mmCIF file of N, CA and C in Angstrom:
data_model
loop_
_atom_site.group_PDB
_atom_site.id
_atom_site.type_symbol
_atom_site.label_atom_id
_atom_site.label_comp_id
_atom_site.label_asym_id
_atom_site.label_seq_id
_atom_site.Cartn_x
_atom_site.Cartn_y
_atom_site.Cartn_z
ATOM 1 N N MET W 1 172.056 -219.898 28.652
ATOM 2 C CA MET W 1 172.808 -220.826 29.233
ATOM 3 C C MET W 1 173.759 -221.496 27.638
ATOM 4 N N ASN W 2 174.498 -221.643 27.880
ATOM 5 C CA ASN W 2 175.488 -222.553 27.304
ATOM 6 C C ASN W 2 175.749 -223.846 27.407
ATOM 7 N N THR W 3 176.660 -224.547 26.544
ATOM 8 C CA THR W 3 176.487 -225.499 25.956
ATOM 9 C C THR W 3 176.556 -226.429 27.779
ATOM 10 N N ASN W 4 177.630 -226.372 28.532
ATOM 11 C CA ASN W 4 178.177 -226.203 29.805
ATOM 12 C C ASN W 4 177.139 -226.103 30.972
ATOM 13 N N GLN W 5 176.840 -225.267 30.816
ATOM 14 C CA GLN W 5 175.613 -225.111 31.561
ATOM 15 C C GLN W 5 174.361 -226.221 31.268
ATOM 16 N N ALA W 6 173.980 -226.056 30.028
ATOM 17 C CA ALA W 6 173.041 -226.826 30.062
ATOM 18 C C ALA W 6 173.486 -228.762 30.763
ATOM 19 N N ALA W 7 174.538 -229.036 29.958
ATOM 20 C CA ALA W 7 175.284 -230.298 30.584
ATOM 21 C C ALA W 7 175.048 -230.451 32.213
ATOM 22 N N ASP W 8 175.464 -229.428 32.965
ATOM 23 C CA ASP W 8 175.354 -229.287 34.306
ATOM 24 C C ASP W 8 173.902 -229.347 35.046
ATOM 25 N N GLY W 9 172.830 -228.815 33.668
ATOM 26 C CA GLY W 9 171.833 -228.604 34.498
ATOM 27 C C GLY W 9 171.018 -230.573 34.266
ATOM 28 N N TRP W 10 171.769 -230.979 33.260
ATOM 29 C CA TRP W 10 171.263 -232.244 33.032
ATOM 30 C C TRP W 10 171.356 -233.035 34.401
ATOM 31 N N THR W 11 172.329 -233.034 34.487
ATOM 32 C CA THR W 11 173.675 -233.295 35.464
ATOM 33 C C THR W 11 172.429 -233.075 37.132
ATOM 34 N N ALA W 12 172.517 -232.191 37.574
ATOM 35 C CA ALA W 12 172.298 -231.276 38.247
ATOM 36 C C ALA W 12 170.688 -231.938 38.455
ATOM 37 N N LEU W 13 169.938 -232.061 37.448
ATOM 38 C CA LEU W 13 168.546 -232.909 37.549
ATOM 39 C C LEU W 13 168.663 -234.359 37.619
ATOM 40 N N GLY W 14 169.706 -235.207 37.900
ATOM 41 C CA GLY W 14 169.925 -236.351 37.908
ATOM 42 C C GLY W 14 169.909 -236.610 39.244
ATOM 43 N N ASP W 15 169.708 -236.287 40.163
ATOM 44 C CA ASP W 15 169.191 -236.778 41.834
ATOM 45 C C ASP W 15 167.460 -236.055 42.102
ATOM 46 N N PRO W 16 167.470 -237.132 42.753
ATOM 47 C CA PRO W 16 166.090 -237.224 43.350
ATOM 48 C C PRO W 16 165.390 -236.044 44.576
ATOM 49 N N THR W 17 166.102 -235.360 45.688
ATOM 50 C CA THR W 17 165.756 -234.065 46.031
ATOM 51 C C THR W 17 166.235 -233.093 45.166
ATOM 52 N N ARG W 18 166.725 -232.839 44.644
ATOM 53 C CA ARG W 18 167.063 -231.829 43.257
ATOM 54 C C ARG W 18 165.608 -231.784 43.018
ATOM 55 N N ARG W 19 165.151 -232.503 42.080
ATOM 56 C CA ARG W 19 164.367 -232.805 40.901
ATOM 57 C C ARG W 19 163.084 -232.273 41.474
ATOM 58 N N ALA W 20 162.999 -232.359 43.155
ATOM 59 C CA ALA W 20 161.811 -232.263 44.031
ATOM 60 C C ALA W 20 161.679 -230.773 44.206
ATOM 61 N N ILE W 21 163.077 -230.709 44.800
ATOM 62 C CA ILE W 21 163.182 -228.502 44.918
ATOM 63 C C ILE W 21 162.696 -227.897 43.226
ATOM 64 N N VAL W 22 163.323 -228.897 42.464
ATOM 65 C CA VAL W 22 162.871 -227.841 40.723
ATOM 66 C C VAL W 22 161.276 -228.409 40.988
ATOM 67 N N GLU W 23 160.581 -229.084 41.196
ATOM 68 C CA GLU W 23 159.148 -229.108 41.831
ATOM 69 C C GLU W 23 158.141 -228.114 42.157
ATOM 70 N N PHE W 24 158.594 -228.094 43.562
ATOM 71 C CA PHE W 24 158.292 -227.196 44.664
ATOM 72 C C PHE W 24 158.668 -225.713 43.778
ATOM 73 N N LEU W 25 159.553 -225.535 43.104
ATOM 74 C CA LEU W 25 159.701 -223.962 42.651
ATOM 75 C C LEU W 25 159.204 -223.643 41.882
ATOM 76 N N SER W 26 158.782 -225.334 41.145
ATOM 77 C CA SER W 26 158.345 -224.537 39.945
ATOM 78 C C SER W 26 156.343 -224.029 40.168
ATOM 79 N N GLU W 27 155.770 -223.973 41.103
ATOM 80 C CA GLU W 27 154.760 -223.950 41.737
ATOM 81 C C GLU W 27 154.527 -221.745 42.469
ATOM 82 N N ARG W 28 156.263 -222.164 42.989
ATOM 83 C CA ARG W 28 156.123 -220.326 43.523
ATOM 84 C C ARG W 28 157.982 -220.126 44.325
ATOM 85 N N PRO W 29 158.389 -219.339 43.855
ATOM 86 C CA PRO W 29 159.465 -219.016 44.871
ATOM 87 C C PRO W 29 159.472 -218.795 46.298
ATOM 88 N N ARG W 30 160.557 -220.285 46.750
ATOM 89 C CA ARG W 30 160.622 -220.307 48.252
ATOM 90 C C ARG W 30 161.576 -219.702 48.992
ATOM 91 N N ALA W 31 161.458 -219.823 49.768
ATOM 92 C CA ALA W 31 162.721 -220.165 50.857
ATOM 93 C C ALA W 31 163.633 -221.467 51.761
ATOM 94 N N VAL W 32 164.490 -221.334 51.855
ATOM 95 C CA VAL W 32 165.290 -223.293 52.218
ATOM 96 C C VAL W 32 163.843 -223.793 53.275
ATOM 97 N N GLY W 33 163.852 -222.664 54.251
ATOM 98 C CA GLY W 33 163.059 -223.311 55.336
ATOM 99 C C GLY W 33 162.388 -223.591 54.804
ATOM 100 N N GLU W 34 161.258 -223.515 53.467
ATOM 101 C CA GLU W 34 160.015 -223.033 53.508
ATOM 102 C C GLU W 34 160.013 -224.879 52.827
ATOM 103 N N LEU W 35 161.414 -224.950 51.435
ATOM 104 C CA LEU W 35 161.652 -226.591 51.058
ATOM 105 C C LEU W 35 162.125 -227.677 52.218
ATOM 106 N N ALA W 36 162.280 -226.912 52.924
ATOM 107 C CA ALA W 36 163.056 -228.445 53.578
ATOM 108 C C ALA W 36 161.580 -228.500 54.251
ATOM 109 N N ALA W 37 161.523 -227.970 54.651
ATOM 110 C CA ALA W 37 159.993 -228.463 55.902
ATOM 111 C C ALA W 37 159.008 -229.586 54.506
ATOM 112 N N GLU W 38 159.091 -229.716 52.992
ATOM 113 C CA GLU W 38 157.792 -230.050 52.800
ATOM 114 C C GLU W 38 158.758 -231.607 51.782
ATOM 115 N N LEU W 39 160.300 -231.616 52.179
ATOM 116 C CA LEU W 39 161.018 -232.847 51.590
ATOM 117 C C LEU W 39 161.791 -233.814 52.927
ATOM 118 N N PRO W 40 162.256 -234.722 52.905
ATOM 119 C CA PRO W 40 162.301 -235.585 53.987
ATOM 120 C C PRO W 40 163.976 -235.491 54.477
ATOM 121 N N VAL W 41 164.730 -234.229 53.833
ATOM 122 C CA VAL W 41 166.447 -234.439 54.532
ATOM 123 C C VAL W 41 166.094 -232.795 54.721
ATOM 124 N N SER W 42 167.572 -232.615 55.943
ATOM 125 C CA SER W 42 168.106 -231.887 56.412
ATOM 126 C C SER W 42 167.620 -230.473 55.876
ATOM 127 N N ARG W 43 168.031 -229.245 56.039
ATOM 128 C CA ARG W 43 167.647 -228.136 56.212
ATOM 129 C C ARG W 43 169.579 -227.795 54.854
ATOM 130 N N PRO W 44 170.348 -228.162 55.416
ATOM 131 C CA PRO W 44 171.510 -228.255 55.099
ATOM 132 C C PRO W 44 171.751 -229.045 54.136
ATOM 133 N N ALA W 45 170.994 -229.606 53.725
ATOM 134 C CA ALA W 45 170.986 -230.635 52.443
ATOM 135 C C ALA W 45 169.876 -230.149 51.774
ATOM 136 N N VAL W 46 169.174 -229.406 51.972
ATOM 137 C CA VAL W 46 168.576 -228.505 51.127
ATOM 138 C C VAL W 46 169.033 -227.204 50.034
ATOM 139 N N SER W 47 170.109 -226.792 51.192
ATOM 140 C CA SER W 47 170.750 -225.653 50.843
ATOM 141 C C SER W 47 171.911 -226.155 49.861
ATOM 142 N N GLN W 48 172.211 -227.866 50.183
ATOM 143 C CA GLN W 48 173.893 -227.712 49.048
ATOM 144 C C GLN W 48 172.898 -228.382 47.997
ATOM 145 N N ALA W 49 171.728 -228.602 48.089
ATOM 146 C CA ALA W 49 171.689 -229.194 46.863
ATOM 147 C C ALA W 49 171.143 -227.708 46.184
ATOM 148 N N LEU W 50 170.184 -226.619 47.056
ATOM 149 C CA LEU W 50 169.941 -225.567 46.095
ATOM 150 C C LEU W 50 171.385 -224.847 45.277
ATOM 151 N N LYS W 51 172.828 -225.571 46.095
ATOM 152 C CA LYS W 51 174.097 -224.347 45.660
ATOM 153 C C LYS W 51 174.150 -225.089 44.005
ATOM 154 N N VAL W 52 173.993 -226.449 44.064
ATOM 155 C CA VAL W 52 173.836 -227.300 43.012
ATOM 156 C C VAL W 52 173.231 -226.564 41.275
ATOM 157 N N LEU W 53 172.422 -226.436 42.534
ATOM 158 C CA LEU W 53 170.882 -226.135 41.006
ATOM 159 C C LEU W 53 171.443 -224.782 40.368
ATOM 160 N N LYS W 54 171.952 -224.306 41.745
ATOM 161 C CA LYS W 54 172.492 -222.255 41.162
ATOM 162 C C LYS W 54 173.639 -222.438 40.537
ATOM 163 N N ASP W 55 174.771 -223.532 40.879
ATOM 164 C CA ASP W 55 175.758 -223.220 39.925
ATOM 165 C C ASP W 55 175.250 -223.872 38.674
ATOM 166 N N ALA W 56 174.638 -224.388 38.401
ATOM 167 C CA ALA W 56 174.134 -225.492 36.775
ATOM 168 C C ALA W 56 173.422 -224.507 36.305
ATOM 169 N N GLY W 57 172.889 -223.215 37.263
ATOM 170 C CA GLY W 57 172.225 -222.012 36.617
ATOM 171 C C GLY W 57 170.783 -222.507 36.092
ATOM 172 N N LEU W 58 170.219 -223.216 36.651
ATOM 173 C CA LEU W 58 168.412 -223.630 36.834
ATOM 174 C C LEU W 58 167.535 -222.444 37.678
ATOM 175 N N VAL W 59 168.599 -221.880 39.176
ATOM 176 C CA VAL W 59 168.119 -221.426 39.757
ATOM 177 C C VAL W 59 168.906 -220.150 40.747
ATOM 178 N N THR W 60 167.741 -219.226 40.727
ATOM 179 C CA THR W 60 168.358 -218.198 40.811
ATOM 180 C C THR W 60 167.971 -217.525 42.763
ATOM 181 N N GLU W 61 168.524 -216.387 42.820
ATOM 182 C CA GLU W 61 167.866 -215.873 44.238
ATOM 183 C C GLU W 61 168.089 -215.070 44.488
ATOM 184 N N ARG W 62 167.452 -214.701 45.668
ATOM 185 C CA ARG W 62 167.294 -212.837 46.424
ATOM 186 C C ARG W 62 167.199 -212.759 47.137
ATOM 187 N N VAL W 63 167.511 -211.654 48.137
ATOM 188 C CA VAL W 63 168.171 -211.482 49.182
ATOM 189 C C VAL W 63 166.754 -210.612 49.656
ATOM 190 N N ALA W 64 165.802 -211.200 51.073
ATOM 191 C CA ALA W 64 165.019 -210.957 51.503
ATOM 192 C C ALA W 64 165.154 -210.622 52.960
ATOM 193 N N GLY W 65 164.813 -209.842 53.157
ATOM 194 C CA GLY W 65 165.918 -209.311 55.023
ATOM 195 C C GLY W 65 166.512 -209.995 55.020
ATOM 196 N N THR W 66 166.320 -211.387 56.050
ATOM 197 C CA THR W 66 167.593 -212.301 56.523
ATOM 198 C C THR W 66 167.137 -213.535 55.524
ATOM 199 N N ARG W 67 166.978 -213.729 54.231
ATOM 200 C CA ARG W 67 166.249 -215.012 53.234
ATOM 201 C C ARG W 67 166.605 -214.946 52.491
ATOM 202 N N ARG W 68 167.095 -216.215 51.842
ATOM 203 C CA ARG W 68 167.575 -215.863 50.275
ATOM 204 C C ARG W 68 165.655 -216.971 49.744
ATOM 205 N N ILE W 69 165.501 -216.346 49.224
ATOM 206 C CA ILE W 69 164.199 -216.606 47.897
ATOM 207 C C ILE W 69 164.916 -217.174 46.539
ATOM 208 N N TYR W 70 163.956 -218.700 46.457
ATOM 209 C CA TYR W 70 164.538 -219.127 45.457
ATOM 210 C C TYR W 70 163.889 -219.850 44.632
ATOM 211 N N ARG W 71 163.787 -219.393 43.131
ATOM 212 C CA ARG W 71 163.293 -219.602 42.052
ATOM 213 C C ARG W 71 163.940 -219.694 41.164
ATOM 214 N N LEU W 72 162.742 -220.817 39.945
ATOM 215 C CA LEU W 72 163.632 -220.981 38.588
ATOM 216 C C LEU W 72 164.043 -220.126 37.420
ATOM 217 N N ASN W 73 165.078 -220.865 37.245
ATOM 218 C CA ASN W 73 165.388 -219.229 36.064
ATOM 219 C C ASN W 73 164.813 -219.655 34.711
ATOM 220 N N PRO W 74 163.702 -219.096 33.948
ATOM 221 C CA PRO W 74 163.213 -219.124 32.934
ATOM 222 C C PRO W 74 164.152 -219.550 31.974
ATOM 223 N N VAL W 75 164.532 -218.736 32.183
ATOM 224 C CA VAL W 75 165.718 -218.908 30.916
ATOM 225 C C VAL W 75 166.284 -220.359 29.840
ATOM 226 N N ALA W 76 167.279 -220.906 31.608
ATOM 227 C CA ALA W 76 167.868 -222.552 32.006
ATOM 228 C C ALA W 76 167.147 -223.429 31.209
ATOM 229 N N VAL W 77 165.787 -223.140 32.300
ATOM 230 C CA VAL W 77 164.291 -224.415 31.747
ATOM 231 C C VAL W 77 163.905 -224.375 30.664
ATOM 232 N N ALA W 78 163.891 -223.542 30.132
ATOM 233 C CA ALA W 78 163.437 -223.137 28.338
ATOM 234 C C ALA W 78 164.768 -223.978 27.813
ATOM 235 N N ALA W 79 165.845 -223.063 28.178
ATOM 236 C CA ALA W 79 166.832 -224.053 26.968
ATOM 237 C C ALA W 79 166.767 -225.570 27.222
ATOM 238 N N LEU W 80 166.665 -226.492 28.672
ATOM 239 C CA LEU W 80 166.854 -227.624 28.775
ATOM 240 C C LEU W 80 165.222 -227.963 27.999
ATOM 241 N N ARG W 81 164.491 -227.745 27.448
ATOM 242 C CA ARG W 81 163.317 -228.034 27.062
ATOM 243 C C ARG W 81 163.766 -227.635 26.107
ATOM 244 N N ASP W 82 164.055 -226.923 25.461
ATOM 245 C CA ASP W 82 165.021 -226.777 23.372
ATOM 246 C C ASP W 82 165.188 -228.060 23.348
ATOM 247 N N GLN W 83 166.424 -228.768 23.892
ATOM 248 C CA GLN W 83 167.529 -229.714 24.103
ATOM 249 C C GLN W 83 166.511 -230.710 24.098
ATOM 250 N N LEU W 84 165.488 -231.582 24.442
ATOM 251 C CA LEU W 84 164.373 -232.090 24.906
ATOM 252 C C LEU W 84 163.946 -232.294 23.565
ATOM 253 N N ASP W 85 163.370 -230.443 23.175
ATOM 254 C CA ASP W 85 162.666 -231.159 21.654
ATOM 255 C C ASP W 85 163.171 -231.247 20.533
ATOM 256 N N THR W 86 164.699 -231.170 20.775
ATOM 257 C CA THR W 86 165.530 -231.304 19.474
ATOM 258 C C THR W 86 166.153 -232.670 19.711
ATOM 259 N N PHE W 87 166.027 -233.111 20.384
ATOM 260 C CA PHE W 87 166.248 -234.617 21.131
ATOM 261 C C PHE W 87 164.947 -235.779 20.259
ATOM 262 N N TRP W 88 164.096 -235.261 21.009
ATOM 263 C CA TRP W 88 162.533 -236.041 20.231
ATOM 264 C C TRP W 88 162.579 -235.536 18.472
ATOM 265 N N SER W 89 162.678 -234.662 18.044
ATOM 266 C CA SER W 89 162.399 -234.350 17.059
ATOM 267 C C SER W 89 163.493 -235.559 16.444
ATOM 268 N N ARG W 90 164.607 -235.279 16.630
ATOM 269 C CA ARG W 90 165.846 -236.322 15.949
ATOM 270 C C ARG W 90 164.675 -237.913 16.148
ATOM 271 N N ALA W 91 164.734 -238.601 17.215
ATOM 272 C CA ALA W 91 164.354 -239.771 17.780
ATOM 273 C C ALA W 91 162.892 -239.446 16.641
ATOM 274 N N LEU W 92 161.921 -239.007 17.025
ATOM 275 C CA LEU W 92 160.697 -239.358 15.864
ATOM 276 C C LEU W 92 161.025 -239.281 14.082
ATOM 277 N N ALA W 93 162.053 -238.380 14.061
ATOM 278 C CA ALA W 93 162.845 -238.498 12.591
ATOM 279 C C ALA W 93 163.417 -239.883 11.959
ATOM 280 N N SER W 94 164.303 -240.385 13.361
ATOM 281 C CA SER W 94 165.288 -241.301 12.936
ATOM 282 C C SER W 94 163.863 -242.767 12.865
ATOM 283 N N TYR W 95 163.119 -242.955 13.494
ATOM 284 C CA TYR W 95 162.031 -244.184 13.696
ATOM 285 C C TYR W 95 161.107 -243.678 12.252
ATOM 286 N N GLU W 96 160.421 -242.707 11.612
ATOM 287 C CA GLU W 96 160.452 -242.798 10.385
ATOM 288 C C GLU W 96 160.798 -243.243 9.815
ATOM 289 N N GLU W 97 161.849 -242.818 9.798
ATOM 290 C CA GLU W 97 163.204 -243.198 8.702
ATOM 291 C C GLU W 97 163.603 -244.803 8.292
ATOM 292 N N ALA W 98 163.248 -245.368 10.054
ATOM 293 C CA ALA W 98 163.415 -246.769 9.910
ATOM 294 C C ALA W 98 162.132 -246.806 9.435
ATOM 295 N N VAL W 99 160.826 -246.967 9.395
ATOM 296 C CA VAL W 99 159.650 -247.017 9.390
ATOM 297 C C VAL W 99 159.594 -247.418 7.768
ATOM 298 N N GLY W 100 159.785 -246.214 7.076
ATOM 299 C CA GLY W 100 160.003 -246.032 6.076
ATOM 300 C C GLY W 100 160.864 -246.913 5.045
ATOM 301 N N SER W 101 161.709 -247.219 5.773
ATOM 302 C CA SER W 101 163.327 -247.425 4.626
ATOM 303 C C SER W 101 162.283 -248.858 3.868
ATOM 304 N N PRO W 102 163.513 -249.820 2.470
ATOM 305 C CA PRO W 102 162.799 -250.239 1.880
ATOM 306 C C PRO W 102 163.343 -251.588 3.216
ATOM 307 N N ALA W 103 164.065 -251.722 3.938
ATOM 308 C CA ALA W 103 164.090 -253.152 4.988
ATOM 309 C C ALA W 103 163.324 -253.381 5.790
ATOM 310 N N ALA W 104 162.644 -252.168 6.138
ATOM 311 C CA ALA W 104 161.643 -252.547 7.100
ATOM 312 C C ALA W 104 160.743 -252.862 6.289
ATOM 313 N N GLU W 105 160.070 -252.070 5.251
ATOM 314 C CA GLU W 105 159.366 -252.716 3.859
ATOM 315 C C GLU W 105 158.853 -254.025 3.847
ATOM 316 N N GLU W 106 160.159 -254.800 3.432
ATOM 317 C CA GLU W 106 160.805 -255.997 3.196
ATOM 318 C C GLU W 106 160.163 -256.345 4.285
ATOM 319 N N GLN W 107 160.437 -256.303 5.456
ATOM 320 C CA GLN W 107 160.040 -257.329 6.808
ATOM 321 C C GLN W 107 158.596 -257.344 7.470
ATOM 322 N N SER W 108 158.398 -256.137 6.658
ATOM 323 C CA SER W 108 156.580 -256.343 6.889
ATOM 324 C C SER W 108 156.089 -256.999 6.185
ATOM 325 N N LYS W 109 156.254 -257.534 4.849
ATOM 326 C CA LYS W 109 155.847 -258.418 4.045
ATOM 327 C C LYS W 109 155.928 -259.726 4.541
ATOM 328 N N GLU W 110 157.705 -259.924 4.627
ATOM 329 C CA GLU W 110 157.929 -261.689 5.056
ATOM 330 C C GLU W 110 157.119 -261.968 6.230
ATOM 331 N N SER W 111 156.590 -261.005 6.958
ATOM 332 C CA SER W 111 156.155 -261.268 8.167
ATOM 333 C C SER W 111 154.011 -261.995 8.192
ATOM 334 N N SER W 112 154.052 -261.393 7.098
ATOM 335 C CA SER W 112 152.191 -261.268 6.553
ATOM 336 C C SER W 112 151.982 -262.481 5.774
#
């Protein structure tokens, strides 16, 4: 997954219906009809949401007879998780730096 796909992945997850689809697909692969039965949107809306997720690289499909079975792309999901881990590590490092800085220590002494 490249940087543009990762950005598209975050954008794709900005929609509640698409997040719900990702949640359902995390349990097991499913066809559009199965997903539509679980969601308060039409089958065409589910198909459109799946197209966005597929274009973002988060979902793959395979043909099974006349149906398409969708599943999460584990490589893409791992790439998003890696980004979150990086963001979290940077945030913690910044926090530790701010808390350990002399200015933070002086403020702590002044408020005591």
